[in-house]
């Protein structure tokens, strides 16, 4: 069976289909834009492979008559050619309105919290049946995971990328400090002494730590703060801040979504902004569905910057 499959090609299938439709060698050859002798050679090969005459000259002398075996194969041939057409078109054509594709986006809690609230509505508005999976990245094998198709894109800082990956800048973000509305300290500028004296909430994505980039920045100027609560999830931050007198320093774009319950103030220390990038493997650059996904991620990044 495998040997027979290896002998078939699309040209033979198209020849079989043209003869079933036209029942005439001259017309079928014209339909396929090949010579009559080339079509006759293909028909001879089909007869050998399928073990049947397939088409017999008509007694009227005009055209050919399909054999019972050829007629029995006609519905299956039509389905096979349709499947081949779909197969060829799938990589080049992507219709978000009907696609059921699953996209896998690897990103830490930080960029997911910033981008997902804009990205998900964008995707669902154009592709209601598409599914999106956000996964935690294994940074040691990002390049391999992208190459193997385990994930479609990775969102991270520049140093998390790997040589050879394609990349686009998504956004640059700065940090601000948040407190609940009605915080006892008031809404005036936050001075360094006050900042260090207040209780802080820290997001420790690896879990359980009580120091981060803010503490490193303070240490450089000989100061320290009091981190009394550490959580792993960004999603918990506004809930905890809203019900306590803790303060927290996080990306502005994330905190701005909760400005009805939180006040945002400038942190009294220099904190370098960070840049988020979109990474993907070059083998996916020409894939229509993947290009559409990248476009939505870039759109969501731009939408957040405009807000």
PDB file of C-alpha atoms in Angstrom:
ATOM      1  CA  UNK A   1       0.000   0.000   0.000  1.00  0.00           C
ATOM      2  CA  UNK A   2       2.767   2.466   0.894  1.00  0.00           C
ATOM      3  CA  UNK A   3       4.428   1.645  -2.430  1.00  0.00           C
ATOM      4  CA  UNK A   4       1.235   2.503  -4.317  1.00  0.00           C
ATOM      5  CA  UNK A   5       0.859   5.777  -2.425  1.00  0.00           C
ATOM      6  CA  UNK A   6       4.397   6.744  -3.370  1.00  0.00           C
ATOM      7  CA  UNK A   7       3.523   6.204  -7.056  1.00  0.00           C
ATOM      8  CA  UNK A   8       0.582   8.628  -6.959  1.00  0.00           C
ATOM      9  CA  UNK A   9       0.914  12.362  -7.418  1.00  0.00           C
ATOM     10  CA  UNK A  10      -1.550  15.238  -7.634  1.00  0.00           C
ATOM     11  CA  UNK A  11      -1.220  15.316 -11.431  1.00  0.00           C
ATOM     12  CA  UNK A  12      -2.645  11.799 -11.685  1.00  0.00           C
ATOM     13  CA  UNK A  13      -5.554  12.672  -9.409  1.00  0.00           C
ATOM     14  CA  UNK A  14      -6.342  15.813 -11.407  1.00  0.00           C
ATOM     15  CA  UNK A  15      -6.190  13.798 -14.634  1.00  0.00           C
ATOM     16  CA  UNK A  16      -8.647  11.245 -13.232  1.00  0.00           C
ATOM     17  CA  UNK A  17     -10.959  14.085 -12.156  1.00  0.00           C
ATOM     18  CA  UNK A  18     -10.763  15.868 -15.539  1.00  0.00           C
ATOM     19  CA  UNK A  19     -11.580  12.663 -17.449  1.00  0.00           C
ATOM     20  CA  UNK A  20     -14.557  11.982 -15.169  1.00  0.00           C
ATOM     21  CA  UNK A  21     -15.854  15.490 -15.848  1.00  0.00           C
ATOM     22  CA  UNK A  22     -15.157  15.715 -19.596  1.00  0.00           C
ATOM     23  CA  UNK A  23     -15.062  12.060 -20.704  1.00  0.00           C
ATOM     24  CA  UNK A  24     -12.930  13.273 -23.582  1.00  0.00           C
ATOM     25  CA  UNK A  25      -9.132  13.208 -23.874  1.00  0.00           C
ATOM     26  CA  UNK A  26      -8.929  16.433 -25.885  1.00  0.00           C
ATOM     27  CA  UNK A  27     -11.153  18.398 -23.514  1.00  0.00           C
ATOM     28  CA  UNK A  28      -9.516  16.974 -20.381  1.00  0.00           C
ATOM     29  CA  UNK A  29      -6.044  17.857 -21.706  1.00  0.00           C
ATOM     30  CA  UNK A  30      -7.213  21.411 -22.406  1.00  0.00           C
ATOM     31  CA  UNK A  31      -8.690  21.668 -18.901  1.00  0.00           C
ATOM     32  CA  UNK A  32      -5.316  20.664 -17.414  1.00  0.00           C
ATOM     33  CA  UNK A  33      -3.305  22.720 -19.910  1.00  0.00           C
ATOM     34  CA  UNK A  34      -1.241  19.706 -20.972  1.00  0.00           C
ATOM     35  CA  UNK A  35      -0.825  17.876 -24.317  1.00  0.00           C
ATOM     36  CA  UNK A  36      -3.044  14.955 -25.303  1.00  0.00           C
ATOM     37  CA  UNK A  37      -0.037  12.641 -25.319  1.00  0.00           C
ATOM     38  CA  UNK A  38       0.841  13.704 -21.753  1.00  0.00           C
ATOM     39  CA  UNK A  39      -2.727  13.045 -20.653  1.00  0.00           C
ATOM     40  CA  UNK A  40      -2.721   9.639 -22.372  1.00  0.00           C
ATOM     41  CA  UNK A  41       0.477   8.752 -20.533  1.00  0.00           C
ATOM     42  CA  UNK A  42      -1.116   9.715 -17.235  1.00  0.00           C
ATOM     43  CA  UNK A  43      -4.197   7.623 -18.019  1.00  0.00           C
ATOM     44  CA  UNK A  44      -1.992   4.623 -18.785  1.00  0.00           C
ATOM     45  CA  UNK A  45      -0.284   5.071 -15.415  1.00  0.00           C
ATOM     46  CA  UNK A  46      -3.650   5.360 -13.627  1.00  0.00           C
ATOM     47  CA  UNK A  47      -4.846   2.130 -15.243  1.00  0.00           C
ATOM     48  CA  UNK A  48      -1.693   0.346 -14.058  1.00  0.00           C
ATOM     49  CA  UNK A  49      -1.941   1.639 -10.494  1.00  0.00           C
ATOM     50  CA  UNK A  50      -5.681   1.034 -10.074  1.00  0.00           C
ATOM     51  CA  UNK A  51      -5.834  -2.218 -12.056  1.00  0.00           C
ATOM     52  CA  UNK A  52      -8.816  -1.112 -14.134  1.00  0.00           C
ATOM     53  CA  UNK A  53      -9.394   0.333 -17.637  1.00  0.00           C
ATOM     54  CA  UNK A  54     -11.182   3.290 -15.983  1.00  0.00           C
ATOM     55  CA  UNK A  55     -12.243   4.842 -19.332  1.00  0.00           C
ATOM     56  CA  UNK A  56     -13.330   2.948 -22.459  1.00  0.00           C
ATOM     57  CA  UNK A  57     -13.819   4.516 -25.910  1.00  0.00           C
ATOM     58  CA  UNK A  58     -17.504   5.172 -26.593  1.00  0.00           C
ATOM     59  CA  UNK A  59     -19.215   2.988 -29.235  1.00  0.00           C
ATOM     60  CA  UNK A  60     -20.417   6.224 -30.839  1.00  0.00           C
ATOM     61  CA  UNK A  61     -16.792   7.157 -31.478  1.00  0.00           C
ATOM     62  CA  UNK A  62     -17.140  10.389 -29.483  1.00  0.00           C
ATOM     63  CA  UNK A  63     -15.482  10.573 -26.116  1.00  0.00           C
ATOM     64  CA  UNK A  64     -15.045   7.916 -23.478  1.00  0.00           C
ATOM     65  CA  UNK A  65     -17.239   6.037 -21.016  1.00  0.00           C
ATOM     66  CA  UNK A  66     -16.215   5.658 -17.372  1.00  0.00           C
ATOM     67  CA  UNK A  67     -15.981   2.108 -16.026  1.00  0.00           C
ATOM     68  CA  UNK A  68     -18.039   1.067 -12.981  1.00  0.00           C
ATOM     69  CA  UNK A  69     -14.856   1.148 -10.884  1.00  0.00           C
ATOM     70  CA  UNK A  70     -14.066   4.705 -12.029  1.00  0.00           C
ATOM     71  CA  UNK A  71     -17.618   5.819 -11.178  1.00  0.00           C
ATOM     72  CA  UNK A  72     -17.374   4.154  -7.768  1.00  0.00           C
ATOM     73  CA  UNK A  73     -14.177   6.096  -7.048  1.00  0.00           C
ATOM     74  CA  UNK A  74     -15.581   9.478  -8.174  1.00  0.00           C
ATOM     75  CA  UNK A  75     -17.116  10.605  -4.815  1.00  0.00           C
ATOM     76  CA  UNK A  76     -13.963   9.644  -2.892  1.00  0.00           C
ATOM     77  CA  UNK A  77     -11.788  11.409  -5.477  1.00  0.00           C
ATOM     78  CA  UNK A  78     -13.829  14.600  -5.114  1.00  0.00           C
ATOM     79  CA  UNK A  79     -13.443  14.494  -1.314  1.00  0.00           C
ATOM     80  CA  UNK A  80      -9.710  13.792  -1.590  1.00  0.00           C
ATOM     81  CA  UNK A  81      -9.132  16.738  -3.941  1.00  0.00           C
ATOM     82  CA  UNK A  82     -11.127  19.012  -1.629  1.00  0.00           C
ATOM     83  CA  UNK A  83      -9.021  17.893   1.341  1.00  0.00           C
ATOM     84  CA  UNK A  84      -5.825  18.497  -0.635  1.00  0.00           C
ATOM     85  CA  UNK A  85      -7.049  21.970  -1.541  1.00  0.00           C
ATOM     86  CA  UNK A  86      -7.806  22.691   2.123  1.00  0.00           C
ATOM     87  CA  UNK A  87      -4.410  21.313   3.129  1.00  0.00           C
ATOM     88  CA  UNK A  88      -2.582  23.548   0.658  1.00  0.00           C
ATOM     89  CA  UNK A  89      -4.617  26.604   1.633  1.00  0.00           C
ATOM     90  CA  UNK A  90      -4.454  26.176   5.393  1.00  0.00           C
ATOM     91  CA  UNK A  91      -0.922  27.526   5.778  1.00  0.00           C
ATOM     92  CA  UNK A  92      -1.608  30.551   3.588  1.00  0.00           C
ATOM     93  CA  UNK A  93      -5.149  31.473   4.538  1.00  0.00           C
ATOM     94  CA  UNK A  94      -6.363  32.233   8.027  1.00  0.00           C
ATOM     95  CA  UNK A  95      -9.942  33.267   8.701  1.00  0.00           C
ATOM     96  CA  UNK A  96     -10.137  34.446  12.325  1.00  0.00           C
ATOM     97  CA  UNK A  97     -13.943  34.513  12.186  1.00  0.00           C
ATOM     98  CA  UNK A  98     -14.117  30.721  11.808  1.00  0.00           C
ATOM     99  CA  UNK A  99     -10.756  29.506  13.154  1.00  0.00           C
ATOM    100  CA  UNK A 100     -10.648  27.211  16.181  1.00  0.00           C
ATOM    101  CA  UNK A 101      -6.891  27.425  16.535  1.00  0.00           C
ATOM    102  CA  UNK A 102      -5.238  27.336  19.952  1.00  0.00           C
ATOM    103  CA  UNK A 103      -2.576  29.982  20.559  1.00  0.00           C
ATOM    104  CA  UNK A 104      -0.076  29.511  23.391  1.00  0.00           C
ATOM    105  CA  UNK A 105       1.572  32.610  24.840  1.00  0.00           C
ATOM    106  CA  UNK A 106       4.426  32.206  27.297  1.00  0.00           C
ATOM    107  CA  UNK A 107       4.802  35.136  29.674  1.00  0.00           C
ATOM    108  CA  UNK A 108       5.350  35.845  33.341  1.00  0.00           C
ATOM    109  CA  UNK A 109       2.637  37.315  35.545  1.00  0.00           C
ATOM    110  CA  UNK A 110       3.856  40.871  34.932  1.00  0.00           C
ATOM    111  CA  UNK A 111       3.277  41.188  31.147  1.00  0.00           C
ATOM    112  CA  UNK A 112       0.183  38.974  31.295  1.00  0.00           C
ATOM    113  CA  UNK A 113      -1.392  41.290  33.864  1.00  0.00           C
ATOM    114  CA  UNK A 114      -0.525  44.300  31.709  1.00  0.00           C
ATOM    115  CA  UNK A 115      -1.519  42.959  28.279  1.00  0.00           C
ATOM    116  CA  UNK A 116      -4.231  40.331  28.786  1.00  0.00           C
ATOM    117  CA  UNK A 117      -7.092  42.743  29.672  1.00  0.00           C
ATOM    118  CA  UNK A 118      -6.639  44.437  26.272  1.00  0.00           C
ATOM    119  CA  UNK A 119      -5.452  41.444  24.264  1.00  0.00           C
ATOM    120  CA  UNK A 120      -8.256  39.009  25.079  1.00  0.00           C
ATOM    121  CA  UNK A 121     -11.121  41.311  23.984  1.00  0.00           C
ATOM    122  CA  UNK A 122      -9.211  42.135  20.776  1.00  0.00           C
ATOM    123  CA  UNK A 123      -8.795  38.454  19.923  1.00  0.00           C
ATOM    124  CA  UNK A 124     -12.336  37.430  20.865  1.00  0.00           C
ATOM    125  CA  UNK A 125     -13.899  40.272  18.878  1.00  0.00           C
ATOM    126  CA  UNK A 126     -12.330  38.971  15.653  1.00  0.00           C
ATOM    127  CA  UNK A 127     -11.920  35.273  16.427  1.00  0.00           C
ATOM    128  CA  UNK A 128     -14.682  34.125  18.793  1.00  0.00           C
ATOM    129  CA  UNK A 129     -13.744  30.433  18.573  1.00  0.00           C
ATOM    130  CA  UNK A 130      -9.990  30.853  18.979  1.00  0.00           C
ATOM    131  CA  UNK A 131      -8.597  29.686  22.313  1.00  0.00           C
ATOM    132  CA  UNK A 132      -5.692  31.339  24.132  1.00  0.00           C
ATOM    133  CA  UNK A 133      -3.453  29.670  26.703  1.00  0.00           C
ATOM    134  CA  UNK A 134      -1.112  31.769  28.828  1.00  0.00           C
ATOM    135  CA  UNK A 135       1.698  29.641  30.217  1.00  0.00           C
ATOM    136  CA  UNK A 136       4.638  30.303  32.498  1.00  0.00           C
ATOM    137  CA  UNK A 137       7.845  30.339  30.439  1.00  0.00           C
ATOM    138  CA  UNK A 138      10.757  27.990  30.998  1.00  0.00           C
ATOM    139  CA  UNK A 139      13.342  30.647  30.227  1.00  0.00           C
ATOM    140  CA  UNK A 140      16.162  28.116  29.887  1.00  0.00           C
ATOM    141  CA  UNK A 141      14.507  26.557  26.836  1.00  0.00           C
ATOM    142  CA  UNK A 142      12.477  29.387  25.303  1.00  0.00           C
ATOM    143  CA  UNK A 143      14.161  29.042  21.909  1.00  0.00           C
ATOM    144  CA  UNK A 144      13.563  25.284  21.823  1.00  0.00           C
ATOM    145  CA  UNK A 145       9.916  25.651  22.877  1.00  0.00           C
ATOM    146  CA  UNK A 146       9.298  28.213  20.118  1.00  0.00           C
ATOM    147  CA  UNK A 147      11.097  26.102  17.517  1.00  0.00           C
ATOM    148  CA  UNK A 148       9.174  22.965  18.466  1.00  0.00           C
ATOM    149  CA  UNK A 149       5.821  24.777  18.427  1.00  0.00           C
ATOM    150  CA  UNK A 150       5.147  24.143  22.117  1.00  0.00           C
ATOM    151  CA  UNK A 151       4.441  27.880  22.399  1.00  0.00           C
ATOM    152  CA  UNK A 152       3.603  30.405  19.693  1.00  0.00           C
ATOM    153  CA  UNK A 153       5.159  33.535  21.186  1.00  0.00           C
ATOM    154  CA  UNK A 154       7.092  34.590  24.258  1.00  0.00           C
ATOM    155  CA  UNK A 155       6.698  37.972  25.948  1.00  0.00           C
ATOM    156  CA  UNK A 156       9.596  39.070  28.107  1.00  0.00           C
ATOM    157  CA  UNK A 157      12.423  41.515  28.649  1.00  0.00           C
ATOM    158  CA  UNK A 158      15.290  41.668  26.164  1.00  0.00           C
ATOM    159  CA  UNK A 159      17.678  39.616  28.274  1.00  0.00           C
ATOM    160  CA  UNK A 160      15.164  36.748  28.393  1.00  0.00           C
ATOM    161  CA  UNK A 161      15.357  36.314  24.630  1.00  0.00           C
ATOM    162  CA  UNK A 162      17.702  33.957  22.805  1.00  0.00           C
ATOM    163  CA  UNK A 163      19.987  34.412  19.794  1.00  0.00           C
ATOM    164  CA  UNK A 164      18.257  33.788  16.484  1.00  0.00           C
ATOM    165  CA  UNK A 165      14.732  34.617  17.648  1.00  0.00           C
ATOM    166  CA  UNK A 166      12.658  37.270  15.920  1.00  0.00           C
ATOM    167  CA  UNK A 167      11.696  40.157  18.210  1.00  0.00           C
ATOM    168  CA  UNK A 168       9.549  43.283  18.310  1.00  0.00           C
ATOM    169  CA  UNK A 169       9.356  45.890  21.052  1.00  0.00           C
ATOM    170  CA  UNK A 170       5.921  45.954  22.674  1.00  0.00           C
ATOM    171  CA  UNK A 171       6.184  48.795  25.155  1.00  0.00           C
ATOM    172  CA  UNK A 172       8.366  50.547  27.675  1.00  0.00           C
ATOM    173  CA  UNK A 173       6.922  50.850  31.165  1.00  0.00           C
ATOM    174  CA  UNK A 174       7.704  52.798  34.296  1.00  0.00           C
ATOM    175  CA  UNK A 175       6.895  52.108  37.950  1.00  0.00           C
ATOM    176  CA  UNK A 176       4.601  54.067  40.249  1.00  0.00           C
ATOM    177  CA  UNK A 177       3.416  53.530  43.812  1.00  0.00           C
ATOM    178  CA  UNK A 178      -0.198  52.730  44.663  1.00  0.00           C
ATOM    179  CA  UNK A 179      -2.234  53.142  47.836  1.00  0.00           C
ATOM    180  CA  UNK A 180      -5.918  52.745  48.570  1.00  0.00           C
ATOM    181  CA  UNK A 181      -8.326  55.633  48.200  1.00  0.00           C
ATOM    182  CA  UNK A 182      -8.674  57.272  51.601  1.00  0.00           C
ATOM    183  CA  UNK A 183      -5.242  56.162  52.771  1.00  0.00           C
ATOM    184  CA  UNK A 184      -4.411  57.843  56.120  1.00  0.00           C
ATOM    185  CA  UNK A 185      -1.233  59.411  54.756  1.00  0.00           C
ATOM    186  CA  UNK A 186      -3.286  61.554  52.322  1.00  0.00           C
ATOM    187  CA  UNK A 187      -2.637  62.119  48.617  1.00  0.00           C
ATOM    188  CA  UNK A 188       0.339  64.472  48.674  1.00  0.00           C
ATOM    189  CA  UNK A 189       3.753  63.679  47.174  1.00  0.00           C
ATOM    190  CA  UNK A 190       5.405  60.649  48.722  1.00  0.00           C
ATOM    191  CA  UNK A 191       8.723  61.552  50.334  1.00  0.00           C
ATOM    192  CA  UNK A 192      11.506  59.038  50.854  1.00  0.00           C
ATOM    193  CA  UNK A 193      11.291  58.898  54.668  1.00  0.00           C
ATOM    194  CA  UNK A 194       7.563  58.224  54.490  1.00  0.00           C
ATOM    195  CA  UNK A 195       8.049  55.658  51.729  1.00  0.00           C
ATOM    196  CA  UNK A 196      10.545  53.726  53.876  1.00  0.00           C
ATOM    197  CA  UNK A 197       8.389  53.930  57.002  1.00  0.00           C
ATOM    198  CA  UNK A 198       5.173  52.555  55.465  1.00  0.00           C
ATOM    199  CA  UNK A 199       4.334  48.855  55.138  1.00  0.00           C
ATOM    200  CA  UNK A 200       4.838  47.520  51.629  1.00  0.00           C
ATOM    201  CA  UNK A 201       3.304  44.757  49.537  1.00  0.00           C
ATOM    202  CA  UNK A 202       5.754  42.978  47.220  1.00  0.00           C
ATOM    203  CA  UNK A 203       5.010  40.745  44.232  1.00  0.00           C
ATOM    204  CA  UNK A 204       7.455  37.843  44.306  1.00  0.00           C
ATOM    205  CA  UNK A 205       6.793  35.876  41.127  1.00  0.00           C
ATOM    206  CA  UNK A 206       9.135  33.089  42.231  1.00  0.00           C
ATOM    207  CA  UNK A 207       7.352  33.026  45.594  1.00  0.00           C
ATOM    208  CA  UNK A 208       8.192  33.835  49.201  1.00  0.00           C
ATOM    209  CA  UNK A 209      10.742  36.621  48.779  1.00  0.00           C
ATOM    210  CA  UNK A 210      10.636  39.965  50.612  1.00  0.00           C
ATOM    211  CA  UNK A 211      13.086  41.941  48.492  1.00  0.00           C
ATOM    212  CA  UNK A 212      13.111  43.027  44.881  1.00  0.00           C
ATOM    213  CA  UNK A 213      14.273  45.779  42.518  1.00  0.00           C
ATOM    214  CA  UNK A 214      12.871  48.539  44.782  1.00  0.00           C
ATOM    215  CA  UNK A 215      14.947  47.220  47.691  1.00  0.00           C
ATOM    216  CA  UNK A 216      18.055  47.077  45.507  1.00  0.00           C
ATOM    217  CA  UNK A 217      17.486  50.710  44.461  1.00  0.00           C
ATOM    218  CA  UNK A 218      17.055  51.740  48.105  1.00  0.00           C
ATOM    219  CA  UNK A 219      20.189  49.851  49.150  1.00  0.00           C
ATOM    220  CA  UNK A 220      22.218  51.847  46.633  1.00  0.00           C
ATOM    221  CA  UNK A 221      21.362  55.042  48.522  1.00  0.00           C
ATOM    222  CA  UNK A 222      21.758  53.447  51.961  1.00  0.00           C
ATOM    223  CA  UNK A 223      18.041  53.079  52.729  1.00  0.00           C
ATOM    224  CA  UNK A 224      15.621  50.208  53.260  1.00  0.00           C
ATOM    225  CA  UNK A 225      11.867  49.716  53.465  1.00  0.00           C
ATOM    226  CA  UNK A 226       9.582  47.362  55.378  1.00  0.00           C
ATOM    227  CA  UNK A 227       7.973  44.667  53.191  1.00  0.00           C
ATOM    228  CA  UNK A 228       5.355  43.027  55.371  1.00  0.00           C
ATOM    229  CA  UNK A 229       3.398  41.040  52.762  1.00  0.00           C
ATOM    230  CA  UNK A 230       4.693  39.019  49.808  1.00  0.00           C
ATOM    231  CA  UNK A 231       2.427  37.397  47.188  1.00  0.00           C
ATOM    232  CA  UNK A 232       3.114  35.655  43.869  1.00  0.00           C
ATOM    233  CA  UNK A 233       0.175  36.990  41.853  1.00  0.00           C
ATOM    234  CA  UNK A 234      -0.267  40.478  40.451  1.00  0.00           C
ATOM    235  CA  UNK A 235      -4.026  39.912  40.545  1.00  0.00           C
ATOM    236  CA  UNK A 236      -3.969  39.914  44.356  1.00  0.00           C
ATOM    237  CA  UNK A 237      -2.267  43.314  44.619  1.00  0.00           C
ATOM    238  CA  UNK A 238      -5.292  45.605  44.054  1.00  0.00           C
ATOM    239  CA  UNK A 239      -7.455  43.450  46.344  1.00  0.00           C
ATOM    240  CA  UNK A 240      -4.951  43.634  49.196  1.00  0.00           C
ATOM    241  CA  UNK A 241      -4.154  47.313  48.660  1.00  0.00           C
ATOM    242  CA  UNK A 242      -7.845  48.192  48.611  1.00  0.00           C
ATOM    243  CA  UNK A 243      -8.443  46.713  52.059  1.00  0.00           C
ATOM    244  CA  UNK A 244      -5.213  47.651  53.897  1.00  0.00           C
ATOM    245  CA  UNK A 245      -2.848  50.579  54.426  1.00  0.00           C
ATOM    246  CA  UNK A 246      -0.072  48.811  52.514  1.00  0.00           C
ATOM    247  CA  UNK A 247       1.517  50.495  49.521  1.00  0.00           C
ATOM    248  CA  UNK A 248       2.958  48.777  46.465  1.00  0.00           C
ATOM    249  CA  UNK A 249       5.212  49.818  43.588  1.00  0.00           C
ATOM    250  CA  UNK A 250       4.244  48.229  40.271  1.00  0.00           C
ATOM    251  CA  UNK A 251       4.017  49.022  36.530  1.00  0.00           C
ATOM    252  CA  UNK A 252       1.825  52.048  35.852  1.00  0.00           C
ATOM    253  CA  UNK A 253      -0.181  50.354  33.086  1.00  0.00           C
ATOM    254  CA  UNK A 254      -1.265  47.600  35.434  1.00  0.00           C
ATOM    255  CA  UNK A 255      -2.170  49.855  38.363  1.00  0.00           C
ATOM    256  CA  UNK A 256      -4.020  52.376  36.164  1.00  0.00           C
ATOM    257  CA  UNK A 257      -6.789  49.814  35.621  1.00  0.00           C
ATOM    258  CA  UNK A 258      -7.728  50.155  39.297  1.00  0.00           C
ATOM    259  CA  UNK A 259      -7.730  53.944  39.577  1.00  0.00           C
ATOM    260  CA  UNK A 260     -11.286  53.900  40.942  1.00  0.00           C
ATOM    261  CA  UNK A 261     -10.057  52.275  44.147  1.00  0.00           C
ATOM    262  CA  UNK A 262      -6.367  53.196  44.133  1.00  0.00           C
ATOM    263  CA  UNK A 263      -4.418  56.447  44.137  1.00  0.00           C
ATOM    264  CA  UNK A 264      -1.175  56.443  42.150  1.00  0.00           C
ATOM    265  CA  UNK A 265       1.794  58.565  43.215  1.00  0.00           C
ATOM    266  CA  UNK A 266       5.357  58.903  42.017  1.00  0.00           C
ATOM    267  CA  UNK A 267       7.848  56.735  43.873  1.00  0.00           C
ATOM    268  CA  UNK A 268      10.503  58.863  45.639  1.00  0.00           C
ATOM    269  CA  UNK A 269      13.389  56.841  44.164  1.00  0.00           C
ATOM    270  CA  UNK A 270      14.885  56.396  40.715  1.00  0.00           C
ATOM    271  CA  UNK A 271      13.584  53.186  39.149  1.00  0.00           C
ATOM    272  CA  UNK A 272      14.704  52.345  35.640  1.00  0.00           C
ATOM    273  CA  UNK A 273      11.858  51.684  33.186  1.00  0.00           C
ATOM    274  CA  UNK A 274      11.642  48.226  31.681  1.00  0.00           C
ATOM    275  CA  UNK A 275      10.958  47.189  28.095  1.00  0.00           C
ATOM    276  CA  UNK A 276       8.778  44.262  27.069  1.00  0.00           C
ATOM    277  CA  UNK A 277       9.412  42.434  23.801  1.00  0.00           C
ATOM    278  CA  UNK A 278       7.544  39.917  21.684  1.00  0.00           C
ATOM    279  CA  UNK A 279       9.660  36.930  20.591  1.00  0.00           C
ATOM    280  CA  UNK A 280       8.907  34.212  18.041  1.00  0.00           C
ATOM    281  CA  UNK A 281      10.765  31.704  15.873  1.00  0.00           C
ATOM    282  CA  UNK A 282      11.576  32.660  12.285  1.00  0.00           C
ATOM    283  CA  UNK A 283       9.871  29.529  10.934  1.00  0.00           C
ATOM    284  CA  UNK A 284       6.510  31.058  11.949  1.00  0.00           C
ATOM    285  CA  UNK A 285       7.063  34.451  10.320  1.00  0.00           C
ATOM    286  CA  UNK A 286       5.153  33.578   7.127  1.00  0.00           C
ATOM    287  CA  UNK A 287       2.330  31.678   8.841  1.00  0.00           C
ATOM    288  CA  UNK A 288      -0.886  33.683   8.355  1.00  0.00           C
ATOM    289  CA  UNK A 289      -2.425  32.683  11.679  1.00  0.00           C
ATOM    290  CA  UNK A 290       0.749  33.458  13.570  1.00  0.00           C
ATOM    291  CA  UNK A 291       1.099  36.830  11.835  1.00  0.00           C
ATOM    292  CA  UNK A 292      -2.468  37.614  12.894  1.00  0.00           C
ATOM    293  CA  UNK A 293      -1.662  36.718  16.517  1.00  0.00           C
ATOM    294  CA  UNK A 294       1.434  38.930  16.501  1.00  0.00           C
ATOM    295  CA  UNK A 295      -0.642  41.783  15.123  1.00  0.00           C
ATOM    296  CA  UNK A 296      -3.162  41.451  17.966  1.00  0.00           C
ATOM    297  CA  UNK A 297      -0.414  41.418  20.615  1.00  0.00           C
ATOM    298  CA  UNK A 298       1.140  44.549  19.108  1.00  0.00           C
ATOM    299  CA  UNK A 299      -2.273  46.227  18.902  1.00  0.00           C
ATOM    300  CA  UNK A 300      -2.993  45.468  22.549  1.00  0.00           C
ATOM    301  CA  UNK A 301       0.385  46.910  23.548  1.00  0.00           C
ATOM    302  CA  UNK A 302      -0.331  50.090  21.621  1.00  0.00           C
ATOM    303  CA  UNK A 303      -3.838  50.363  23.031  1.00  0.00           C
ATOM    304  CA  UNK A 304      -2.520  50.252  26.586  1.00  0.00           C
ATOM    305  CA  UNK A 305       0.033  52.970  25.850  1.00  0.00           C
ATOM    306  CA  UNK A 306      -2.648  55.242  24.505  1.00  0.00           C
ATOM    307  CA  UNK A 307      -4.785  54.933  27.616  1.00  0.00           C
TER     308      UNK A 307
END
